[in-house]
Short mmCIF file of C-alpha atoms in Angstrom, two decimals:
data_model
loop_
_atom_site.label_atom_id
_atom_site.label_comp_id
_atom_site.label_asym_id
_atom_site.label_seq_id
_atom_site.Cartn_x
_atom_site.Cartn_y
_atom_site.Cartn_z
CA UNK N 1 179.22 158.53 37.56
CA UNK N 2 178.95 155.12 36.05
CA UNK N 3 177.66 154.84 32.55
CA UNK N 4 174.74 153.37 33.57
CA UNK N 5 174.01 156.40 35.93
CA UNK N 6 174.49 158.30 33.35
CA UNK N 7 172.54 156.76 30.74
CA UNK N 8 169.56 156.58 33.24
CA UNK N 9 169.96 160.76 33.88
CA UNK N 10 169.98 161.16 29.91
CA UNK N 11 166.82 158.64 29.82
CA UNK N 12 165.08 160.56 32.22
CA UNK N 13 165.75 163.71 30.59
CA UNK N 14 164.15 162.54 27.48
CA UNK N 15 161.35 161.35 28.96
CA UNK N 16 160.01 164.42 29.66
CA UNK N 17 160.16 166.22 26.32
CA UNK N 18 158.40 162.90 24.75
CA UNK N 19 154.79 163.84 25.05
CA UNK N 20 155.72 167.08 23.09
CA UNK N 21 157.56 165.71 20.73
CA UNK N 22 155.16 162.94 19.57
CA UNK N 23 152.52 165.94 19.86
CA UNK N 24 154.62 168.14 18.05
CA UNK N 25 155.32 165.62 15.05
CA UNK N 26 151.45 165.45 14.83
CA UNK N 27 149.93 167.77 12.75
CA UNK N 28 149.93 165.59 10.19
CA UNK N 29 148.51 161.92 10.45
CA UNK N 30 151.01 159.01 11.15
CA UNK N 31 151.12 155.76 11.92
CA UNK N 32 152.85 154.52 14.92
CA UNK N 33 156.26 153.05 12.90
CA UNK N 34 156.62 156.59 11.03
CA UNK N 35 156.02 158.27 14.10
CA UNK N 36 159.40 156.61 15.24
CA UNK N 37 160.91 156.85 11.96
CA UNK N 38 159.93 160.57 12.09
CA UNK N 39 161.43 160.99 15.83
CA UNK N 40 164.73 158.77 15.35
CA UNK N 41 165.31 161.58 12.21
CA UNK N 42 165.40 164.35 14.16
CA UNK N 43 167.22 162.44 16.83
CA UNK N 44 164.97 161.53 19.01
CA UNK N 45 165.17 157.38 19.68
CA UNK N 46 162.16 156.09 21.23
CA UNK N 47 161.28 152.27 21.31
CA UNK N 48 158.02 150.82 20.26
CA UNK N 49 156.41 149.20 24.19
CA UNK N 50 156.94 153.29 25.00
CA UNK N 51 155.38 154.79 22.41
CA UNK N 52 152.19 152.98 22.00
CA UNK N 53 151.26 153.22 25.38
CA UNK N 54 152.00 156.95 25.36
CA UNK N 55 149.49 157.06 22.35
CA UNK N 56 146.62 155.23 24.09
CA UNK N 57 147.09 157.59 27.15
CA UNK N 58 147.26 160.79 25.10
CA UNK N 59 144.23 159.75 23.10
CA UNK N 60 142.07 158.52 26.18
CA UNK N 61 142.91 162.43 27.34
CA UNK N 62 141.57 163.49 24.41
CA UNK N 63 145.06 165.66 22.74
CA UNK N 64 145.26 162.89 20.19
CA UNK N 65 142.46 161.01 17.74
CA UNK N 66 143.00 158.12 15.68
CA UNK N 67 141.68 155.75 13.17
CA UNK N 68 141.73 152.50 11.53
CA UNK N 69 142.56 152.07 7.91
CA UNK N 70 143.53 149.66 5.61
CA UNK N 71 146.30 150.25 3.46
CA UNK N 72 148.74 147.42 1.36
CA UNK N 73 145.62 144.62 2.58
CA UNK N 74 146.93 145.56 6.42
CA UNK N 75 145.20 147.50 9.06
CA UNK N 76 146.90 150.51 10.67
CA UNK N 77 146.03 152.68 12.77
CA UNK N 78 146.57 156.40 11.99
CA UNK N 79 147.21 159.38 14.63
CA UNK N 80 146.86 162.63 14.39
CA UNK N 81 146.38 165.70 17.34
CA UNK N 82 142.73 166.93 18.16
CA UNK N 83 141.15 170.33 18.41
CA UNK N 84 141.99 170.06 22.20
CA UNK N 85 145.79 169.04 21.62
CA UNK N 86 146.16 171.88 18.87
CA UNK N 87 144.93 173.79 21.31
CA UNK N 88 147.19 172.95 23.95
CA UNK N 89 150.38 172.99 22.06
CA UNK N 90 151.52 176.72 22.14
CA UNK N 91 151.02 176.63 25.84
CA UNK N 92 153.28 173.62 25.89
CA UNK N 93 155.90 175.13 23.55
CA UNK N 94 155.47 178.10 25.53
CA UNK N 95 156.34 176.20 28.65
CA UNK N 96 159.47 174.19 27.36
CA UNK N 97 160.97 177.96 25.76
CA UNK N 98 160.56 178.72 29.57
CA UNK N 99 162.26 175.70 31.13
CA UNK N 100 164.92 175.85 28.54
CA UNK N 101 165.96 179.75 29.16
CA UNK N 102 166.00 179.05 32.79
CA UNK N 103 168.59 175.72 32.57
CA UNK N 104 170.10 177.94 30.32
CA UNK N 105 170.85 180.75 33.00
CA UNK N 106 171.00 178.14 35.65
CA UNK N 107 173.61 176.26 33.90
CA UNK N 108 175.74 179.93 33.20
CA UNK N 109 175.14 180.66 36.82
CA UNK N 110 176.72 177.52 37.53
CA UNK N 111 179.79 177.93 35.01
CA UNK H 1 148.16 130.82 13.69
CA UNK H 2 151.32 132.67 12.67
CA UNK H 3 154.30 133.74 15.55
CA UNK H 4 152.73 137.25 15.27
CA UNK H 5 149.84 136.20 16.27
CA UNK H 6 150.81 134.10 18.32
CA UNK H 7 152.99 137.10 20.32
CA UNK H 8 149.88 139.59 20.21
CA UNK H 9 148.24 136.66 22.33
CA UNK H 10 150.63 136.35 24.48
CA UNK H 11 150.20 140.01 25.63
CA UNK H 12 146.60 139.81 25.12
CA UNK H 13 146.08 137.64 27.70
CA UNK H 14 147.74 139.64 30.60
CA UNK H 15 145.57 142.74 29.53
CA UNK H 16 142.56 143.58 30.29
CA UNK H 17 139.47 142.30 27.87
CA UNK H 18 137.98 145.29 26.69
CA UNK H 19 141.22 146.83 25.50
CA UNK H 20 142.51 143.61 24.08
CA UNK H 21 141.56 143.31 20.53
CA UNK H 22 142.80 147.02 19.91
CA UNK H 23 145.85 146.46 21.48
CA UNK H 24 146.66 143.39 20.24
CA UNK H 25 145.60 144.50 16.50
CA UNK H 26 148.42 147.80 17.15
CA UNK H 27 150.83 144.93 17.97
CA UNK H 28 150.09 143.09 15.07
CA UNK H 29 150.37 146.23 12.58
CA UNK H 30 153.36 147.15 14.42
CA UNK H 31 155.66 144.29 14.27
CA UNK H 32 154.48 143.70 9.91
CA UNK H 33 155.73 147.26 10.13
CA UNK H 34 158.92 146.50 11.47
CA UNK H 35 159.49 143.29 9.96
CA UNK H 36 158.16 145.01 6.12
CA UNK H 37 161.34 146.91 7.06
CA UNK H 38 163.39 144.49 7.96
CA UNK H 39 163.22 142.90 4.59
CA UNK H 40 163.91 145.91 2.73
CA UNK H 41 166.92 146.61 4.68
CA UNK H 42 168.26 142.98 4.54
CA UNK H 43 167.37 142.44 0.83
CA UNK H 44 165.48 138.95 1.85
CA UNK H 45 162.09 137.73 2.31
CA UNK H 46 160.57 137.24 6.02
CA UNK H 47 161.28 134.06 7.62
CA UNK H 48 161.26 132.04 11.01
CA UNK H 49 164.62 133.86 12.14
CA UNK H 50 164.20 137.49 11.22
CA UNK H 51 160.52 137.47 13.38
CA UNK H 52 162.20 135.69 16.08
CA UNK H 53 164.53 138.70 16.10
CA UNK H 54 161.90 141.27 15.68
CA UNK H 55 159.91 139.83 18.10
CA UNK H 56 162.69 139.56 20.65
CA UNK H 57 163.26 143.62 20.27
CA UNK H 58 159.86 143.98 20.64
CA UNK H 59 160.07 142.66 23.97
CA UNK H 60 158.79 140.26 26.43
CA UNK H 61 155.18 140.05 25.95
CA UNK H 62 154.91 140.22 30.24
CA UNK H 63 156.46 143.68 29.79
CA UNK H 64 155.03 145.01 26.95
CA UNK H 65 151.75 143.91 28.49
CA UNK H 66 152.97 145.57 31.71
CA UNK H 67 153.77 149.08 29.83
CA UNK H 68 150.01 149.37 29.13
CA UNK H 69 148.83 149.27 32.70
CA UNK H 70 151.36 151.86 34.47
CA UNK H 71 151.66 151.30 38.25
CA UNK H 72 149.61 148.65 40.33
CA UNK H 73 149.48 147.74 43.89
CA UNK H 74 148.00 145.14 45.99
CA UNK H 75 148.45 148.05 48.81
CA UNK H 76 149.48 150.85 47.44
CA UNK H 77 151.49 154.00 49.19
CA UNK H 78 148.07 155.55 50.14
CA UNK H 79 147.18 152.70 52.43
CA UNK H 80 150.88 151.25 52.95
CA UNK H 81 151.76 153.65 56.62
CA UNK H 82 147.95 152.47 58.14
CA UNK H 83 148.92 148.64 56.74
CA UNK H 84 152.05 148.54 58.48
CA UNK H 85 150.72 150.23 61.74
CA UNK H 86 147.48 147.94 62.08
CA UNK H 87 150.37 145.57 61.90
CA UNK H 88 152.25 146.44 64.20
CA UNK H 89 148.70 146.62 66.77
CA UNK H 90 147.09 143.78 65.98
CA UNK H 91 150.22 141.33 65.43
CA UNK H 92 152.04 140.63 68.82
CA UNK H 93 147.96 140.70 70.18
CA UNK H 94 147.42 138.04 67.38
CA UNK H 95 150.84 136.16 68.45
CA UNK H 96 149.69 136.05 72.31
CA UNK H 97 146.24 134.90 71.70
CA UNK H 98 147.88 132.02 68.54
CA UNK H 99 150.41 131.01 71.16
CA UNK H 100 147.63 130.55 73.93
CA UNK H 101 144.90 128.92 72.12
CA UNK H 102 147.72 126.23 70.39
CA UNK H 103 149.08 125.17 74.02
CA UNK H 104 145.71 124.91 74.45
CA UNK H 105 144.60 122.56 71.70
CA UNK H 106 147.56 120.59 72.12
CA UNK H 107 146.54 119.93 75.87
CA UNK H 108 142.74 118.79 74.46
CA UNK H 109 144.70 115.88 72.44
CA UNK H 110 143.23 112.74 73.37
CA UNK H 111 147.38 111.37 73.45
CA UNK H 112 149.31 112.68 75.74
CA UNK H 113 151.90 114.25 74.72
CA UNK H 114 155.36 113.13 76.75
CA UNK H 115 158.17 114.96 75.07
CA UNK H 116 158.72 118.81 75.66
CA UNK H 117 159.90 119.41 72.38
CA UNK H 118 157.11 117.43 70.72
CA UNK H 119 154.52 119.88 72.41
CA UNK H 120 156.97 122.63 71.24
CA UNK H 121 157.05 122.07 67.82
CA UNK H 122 153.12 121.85 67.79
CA UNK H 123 152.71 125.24 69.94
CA UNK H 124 155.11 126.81 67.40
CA UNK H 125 153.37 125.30 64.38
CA UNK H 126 150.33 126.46 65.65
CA UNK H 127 151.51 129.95 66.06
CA UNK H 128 152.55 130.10 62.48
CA UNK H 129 149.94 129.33 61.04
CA UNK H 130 147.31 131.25 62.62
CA UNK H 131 149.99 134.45 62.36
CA UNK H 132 150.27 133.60 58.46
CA UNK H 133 146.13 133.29 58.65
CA UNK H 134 146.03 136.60 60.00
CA UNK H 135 148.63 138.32 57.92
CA UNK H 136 146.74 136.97 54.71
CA UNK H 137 143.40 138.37 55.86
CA UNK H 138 144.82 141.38 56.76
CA UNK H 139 146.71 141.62 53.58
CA UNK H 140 143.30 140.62 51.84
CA UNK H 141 140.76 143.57 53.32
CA UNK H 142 143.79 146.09 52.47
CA UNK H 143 143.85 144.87 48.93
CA UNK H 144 140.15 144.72 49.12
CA UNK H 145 140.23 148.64 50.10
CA UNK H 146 142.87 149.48 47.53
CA UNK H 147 141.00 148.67 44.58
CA UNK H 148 137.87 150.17 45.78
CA UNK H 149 139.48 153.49 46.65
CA UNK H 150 140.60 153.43 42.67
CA UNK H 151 138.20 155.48 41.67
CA UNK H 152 139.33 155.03 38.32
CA UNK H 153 141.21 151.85 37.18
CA UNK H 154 142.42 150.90 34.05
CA UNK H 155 139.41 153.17 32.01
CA UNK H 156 138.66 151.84 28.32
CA UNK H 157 141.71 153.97 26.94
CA UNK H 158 144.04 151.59 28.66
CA UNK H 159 144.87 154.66 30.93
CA UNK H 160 145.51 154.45 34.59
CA UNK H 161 143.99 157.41 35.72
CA UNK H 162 144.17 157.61 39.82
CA UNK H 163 141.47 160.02 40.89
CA UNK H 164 141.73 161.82 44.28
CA UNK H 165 140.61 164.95 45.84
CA UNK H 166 142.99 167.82 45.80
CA UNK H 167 145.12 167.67 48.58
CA UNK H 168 144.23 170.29 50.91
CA UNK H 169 147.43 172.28 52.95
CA UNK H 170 144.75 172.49 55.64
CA UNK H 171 145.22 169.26 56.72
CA UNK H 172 148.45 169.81 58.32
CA UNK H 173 146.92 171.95 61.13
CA UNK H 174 145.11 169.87 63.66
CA UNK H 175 141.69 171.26 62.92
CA UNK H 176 140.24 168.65 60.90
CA UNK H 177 137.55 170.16 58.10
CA UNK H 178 134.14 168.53 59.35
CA UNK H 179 133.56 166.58 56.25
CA UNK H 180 137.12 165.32 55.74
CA UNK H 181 136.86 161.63 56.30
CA UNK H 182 139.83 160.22 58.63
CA UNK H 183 141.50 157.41 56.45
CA UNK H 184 142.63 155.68 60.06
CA UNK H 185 139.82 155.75 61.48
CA UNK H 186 138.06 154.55 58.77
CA UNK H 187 140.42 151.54 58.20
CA UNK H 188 140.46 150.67 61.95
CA UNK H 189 136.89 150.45 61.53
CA UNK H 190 137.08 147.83 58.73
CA UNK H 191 139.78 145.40 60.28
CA UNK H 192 137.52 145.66 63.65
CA UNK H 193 134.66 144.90 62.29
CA UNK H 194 135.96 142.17 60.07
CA UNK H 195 137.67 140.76 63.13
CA UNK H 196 134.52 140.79 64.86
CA UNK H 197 132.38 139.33 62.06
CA UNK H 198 135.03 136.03 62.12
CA UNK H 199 135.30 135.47 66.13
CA UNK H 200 132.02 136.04 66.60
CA UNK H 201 130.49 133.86 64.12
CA UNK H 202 133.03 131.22 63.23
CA UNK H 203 135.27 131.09 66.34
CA UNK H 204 132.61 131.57 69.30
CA UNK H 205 134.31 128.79 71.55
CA UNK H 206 137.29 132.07 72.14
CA UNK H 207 134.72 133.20 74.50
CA UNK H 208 134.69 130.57 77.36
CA UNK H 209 136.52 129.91 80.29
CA UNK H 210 138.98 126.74 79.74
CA UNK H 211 139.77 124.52 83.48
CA UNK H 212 142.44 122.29 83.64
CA UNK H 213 141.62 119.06 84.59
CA UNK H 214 142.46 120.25 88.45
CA UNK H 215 140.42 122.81 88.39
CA UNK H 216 143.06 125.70 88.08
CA UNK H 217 142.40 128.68 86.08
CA UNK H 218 145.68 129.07 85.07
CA UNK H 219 147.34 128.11 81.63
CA UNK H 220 148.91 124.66 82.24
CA UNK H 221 149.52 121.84 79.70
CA UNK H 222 146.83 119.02 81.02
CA UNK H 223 143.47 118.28 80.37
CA UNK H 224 141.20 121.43 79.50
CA UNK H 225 137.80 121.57 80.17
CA UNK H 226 135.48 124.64 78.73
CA UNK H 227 132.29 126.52 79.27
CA UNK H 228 131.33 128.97 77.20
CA UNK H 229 131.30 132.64 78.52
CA UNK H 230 128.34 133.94 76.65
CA UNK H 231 124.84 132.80 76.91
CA UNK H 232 122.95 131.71 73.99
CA UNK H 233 120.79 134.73 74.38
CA UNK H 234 123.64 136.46 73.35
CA UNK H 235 124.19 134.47 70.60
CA UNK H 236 120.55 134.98 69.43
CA UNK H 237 122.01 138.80 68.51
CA UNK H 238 124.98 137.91 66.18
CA UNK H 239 123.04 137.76 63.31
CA UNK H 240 121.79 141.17 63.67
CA UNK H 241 125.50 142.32 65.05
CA UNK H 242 127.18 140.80 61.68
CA UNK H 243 124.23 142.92 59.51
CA UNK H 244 125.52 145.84 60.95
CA UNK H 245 128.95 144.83 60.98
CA UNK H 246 128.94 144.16 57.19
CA UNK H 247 126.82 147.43 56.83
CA UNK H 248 128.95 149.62 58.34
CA UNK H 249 132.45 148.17 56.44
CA UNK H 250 130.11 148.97 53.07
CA UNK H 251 129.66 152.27 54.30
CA UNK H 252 133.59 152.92 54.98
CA UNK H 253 134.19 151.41 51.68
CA UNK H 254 132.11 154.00 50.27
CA UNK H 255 133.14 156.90 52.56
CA UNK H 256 137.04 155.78 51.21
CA UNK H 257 136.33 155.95 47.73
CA UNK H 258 134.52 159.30 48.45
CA UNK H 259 136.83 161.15 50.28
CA UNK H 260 134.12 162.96 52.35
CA UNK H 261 131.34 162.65 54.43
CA UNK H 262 127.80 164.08 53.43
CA UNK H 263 124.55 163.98 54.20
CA UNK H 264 123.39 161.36 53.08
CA UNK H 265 126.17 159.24 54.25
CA UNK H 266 125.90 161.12 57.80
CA UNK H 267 122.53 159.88 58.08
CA UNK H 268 123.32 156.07 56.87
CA UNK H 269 125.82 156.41 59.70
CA UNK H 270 123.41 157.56 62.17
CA UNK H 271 120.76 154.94 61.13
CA UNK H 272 123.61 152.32 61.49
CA UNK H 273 124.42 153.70 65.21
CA UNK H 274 120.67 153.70 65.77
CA UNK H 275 120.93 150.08 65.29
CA UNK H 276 123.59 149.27 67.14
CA UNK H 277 121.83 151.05 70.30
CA UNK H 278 119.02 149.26 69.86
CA UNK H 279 120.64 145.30 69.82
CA UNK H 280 122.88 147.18 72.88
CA UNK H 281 119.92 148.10 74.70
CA UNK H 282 117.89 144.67 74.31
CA UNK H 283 120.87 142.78 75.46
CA UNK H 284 120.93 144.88 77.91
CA UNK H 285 117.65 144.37 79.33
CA UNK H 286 118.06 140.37 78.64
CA UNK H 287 118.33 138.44 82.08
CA UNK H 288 121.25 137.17 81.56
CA UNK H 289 124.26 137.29 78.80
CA UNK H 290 126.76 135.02 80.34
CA UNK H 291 126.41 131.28 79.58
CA UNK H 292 128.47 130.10 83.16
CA UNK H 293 126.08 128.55 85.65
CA UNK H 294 125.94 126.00 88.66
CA UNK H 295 124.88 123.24 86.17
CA UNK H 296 127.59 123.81 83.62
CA UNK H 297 130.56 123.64 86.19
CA UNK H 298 128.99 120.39 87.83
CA UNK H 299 128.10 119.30 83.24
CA UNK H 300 131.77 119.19 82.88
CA UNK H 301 132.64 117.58 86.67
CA UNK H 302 134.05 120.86 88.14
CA UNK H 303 133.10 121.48 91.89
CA UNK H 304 132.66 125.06 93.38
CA UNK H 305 130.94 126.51 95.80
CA UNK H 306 127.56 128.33 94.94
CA UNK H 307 129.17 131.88 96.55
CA UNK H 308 132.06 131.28 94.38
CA UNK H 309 130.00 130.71 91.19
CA UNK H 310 128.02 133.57 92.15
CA UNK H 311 130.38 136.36 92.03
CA UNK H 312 131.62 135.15 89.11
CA UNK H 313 128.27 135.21 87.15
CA UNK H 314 127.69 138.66 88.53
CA UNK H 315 130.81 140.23 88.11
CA UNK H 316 131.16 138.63 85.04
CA UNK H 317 127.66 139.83 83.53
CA UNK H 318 128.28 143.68 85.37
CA UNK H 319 131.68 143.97 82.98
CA UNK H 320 129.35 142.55 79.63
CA UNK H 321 126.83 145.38 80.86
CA UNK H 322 129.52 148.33 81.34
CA UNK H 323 130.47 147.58 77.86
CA UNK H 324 127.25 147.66 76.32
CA UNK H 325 126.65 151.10 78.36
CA UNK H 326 130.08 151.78 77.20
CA UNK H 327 129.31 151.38 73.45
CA UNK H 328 125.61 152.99 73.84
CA UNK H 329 127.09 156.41 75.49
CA UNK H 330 130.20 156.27 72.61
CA UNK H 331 127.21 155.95 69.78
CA UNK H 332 125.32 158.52 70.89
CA UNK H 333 128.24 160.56 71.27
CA UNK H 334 128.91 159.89 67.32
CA UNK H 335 124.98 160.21 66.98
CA UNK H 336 125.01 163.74 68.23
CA UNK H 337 128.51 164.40 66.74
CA UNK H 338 126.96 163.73 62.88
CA UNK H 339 123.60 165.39 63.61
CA UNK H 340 125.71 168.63 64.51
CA UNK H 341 127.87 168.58 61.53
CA UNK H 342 124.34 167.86 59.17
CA UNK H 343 123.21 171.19 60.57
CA UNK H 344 126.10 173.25 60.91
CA UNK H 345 127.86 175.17 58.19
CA UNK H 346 131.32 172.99 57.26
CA UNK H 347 134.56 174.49 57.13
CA UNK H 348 135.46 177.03 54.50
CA UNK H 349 136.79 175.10 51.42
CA UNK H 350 135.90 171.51 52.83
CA UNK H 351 134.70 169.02 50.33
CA UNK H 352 130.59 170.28 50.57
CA UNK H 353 127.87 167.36 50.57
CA UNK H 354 124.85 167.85 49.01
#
């Protein structure tokens, strides 16, 4: 496998876990910047033309709500999960303990 | 007008209006976010240079704009299989008839034309063109269909949100739920009709018999001579034809972006069938539908014998009449097809009209 290849795999293996992470980071309010600030710290590097899109979608489904303020004479716009995406967390934590203990015995399996 | 600005314009412009303040003011905060940063990382005021680089991280503004819409198709994977087989129907049909009718026009030039490959070139060009016609028509009804069957488009969220029914495993037995509508037959519907809405009403001179200047029916580079096939009685009908023509592609446009049939659309369809019986019938009873008589052949200097023109008027009106009766029996058939379905109960699970 090429590093390319390989990159792409390791791409596509974060995409998947990106909704919950930006969902998981959350609970508190945050703007878009120290949402990636707040990702790249615990390792997770996520560039800005993915993210904002991903925040538009996940508000227009309702898990996320945001607002305008204006802060250091500059508008930003503040994020923060809803009742719904509170709501729908566990379920999604639930659901990623799940996928991870199977790839875990899958993987062992495979050893 | 600052480069920020001037950047959140850029991808602006490729979005969509009612999302493109918003987005455009996230872009904005965004890249004084990153650039605020910048500075304090670099110990140095913002200038020219370090926006230039933030912007170029940022990305092209064609595919930052481009992240905000997700996927789009002029024919998308729905429609792509029926696209490609309505090609391959209609093309080497639309090829014959191209190739004919250029050989055709080329022998109507006033010049003669004395080299072969002169003639060529002109039957080829010919050909191309009207197959490049065709494929952009065709390519333009698909498109057409495509974004009507989007039930949902890019919504106010900037969210591409396809809608469709819930695919049902029933529909890979060959019993067909009542009320499922059948995309092919739907789309076949659409190109035929649109077809028949352009021949009949801007290229009516397909339907006539072309002479060469001998008098043989036979394709031949010469002199052509034509008389047209159907009588202006007929003609007197295409208005009414193209009202149900246009009617009926409305109603498969809706019936795509449905997904079902129901009553209500049952009955539109049965009014439009109605319709169609009735223009059938009175061109039925009309005296006459084909426009070839004794006095056109001698109009255009062609000499036949009255027995010979009279076979040929009669035969030729009997096949016009067999398909009206043709098209009559096969509405009715659809008639009392719908009117059955309105009445009885539709298959367990099936999409239920009102």
């Amino acid at each position: 496998m090429t590093d390319d290849s390989f990159e792409n795999v390791i791409l596509e293996l974060r995409r998947g876990v990106i909704v919950l992470a930006v969902l998981s980071q959350l609970n508190r309010e945050k703007y878009g910047y120290s949402l990636i600030n707040s990702l790249q710290k615990d390792g997770l590097e996520i560039d800005q033309g993915t993210l904002y899109p991903l925040l538009r979608r996940l508000e227009s489904q309702g898990l996320l709500m945001s607002s305008w303020r204006i802060e250091t004479d500059r508008p930003r716009r503040y994020y923060m999960i809803s009742d719904e995406g509170r709501t729908l967390l566990p379920r999604l934590k639930e659901e990623w303990n799940n996928i991870v203990s199977m790839m875990n015995r899958m993987l062992k399996q495979g050893e | 007008m600052n480069l920020i600005d001037n950047y959140a314009s850029e991808v602006g412009r490729r979005l969509p209006r009612k999302d493109r303040a918003d987005i455009e003011a996230e872009i904005r905060s965004a890249l004084q976010d990153l650039l605020d940063e910048r500075s304090r990382s670099m110990g140095k005021p913002i200038d020219n240079e370090m926006t230039f680089e933030v912007l170029k991280e940022y990305g092209d503004p064609e595919k930052v704009a481009a992240s905000y819409h997700g996927e789009r198709y002029l024919i998308g994977p729905r429609l792509y299989p029926f696209f490609i087989k309505v090609l391959r129907v209609f093309f080497p049909a639309i090829a014959i008839l191209a190739g004919f009718w250029a050989m055709v026009n080329v022998s109507r030039q006033v010049a003669p034309i004395e080299n072969i490959s002169g003639t060529f070139v002109s039957v080829l060009i010919g050909v191309v063109t009207t197959v490049i016609s065709a494929l952009g028509n065709l390519v333009l009804i698909f498109a057409i269909i495509e974004w009507m069957m989007r039930n949902e488009g890019f919504t106010s969220k900037g969210n591409v949100q396809p809608t469709r029914r819930e695919w049902d495993p029933r529909s890979l037995t060959r019993i067909s739920p009542p009320n499922q509508i059948k995309l092919s037959d739907l789309i076949t519907e659409i190109v035929a009709c649109f077809a028949a809405i352009v021949i009949f009403n801007f290229y009516p001179q397909m339907f006539s018999l072309g002479f060469t200047s001998g008098g043989q029916w036979y394709l031949g580079i010469g002199n052509w001579t034509f008389i047209p096939l159907l009588s202006q009685a007929f003609f007197h009908y295409i208005p009414y034809l193209t009202a149900v023509w246009v009617l009926t592609i409305i109603l498969d446009i809706i019936l795509l972006r449905m997904g079902f049939w129901n009553t209500t659309t049952r009955i539109v369809s049965i009014g439009l069938k109605v319709i169609g019986i009735l223009i059938a019938t009175s061109l039925l009873v009309e005296p006459s539908l084909i426009g070839v008589s004794a006095s056109s052949f001698a109009a255009v200097g062609l000499v036949a014998s009255s027995d010979t023109i009279g076979v040929m008027i009669f035969s030729l009106n009997q096949l016009v009449r067999l398909i009206l009766l043709l098209i009559i029996f096969l509405s009715g058939l659809d008639i009392i097809k719908a009117i059955i379905r309105i009445h009885r109960p539709s298959f367990p699970g099936a999409p239920q009209g009102k």
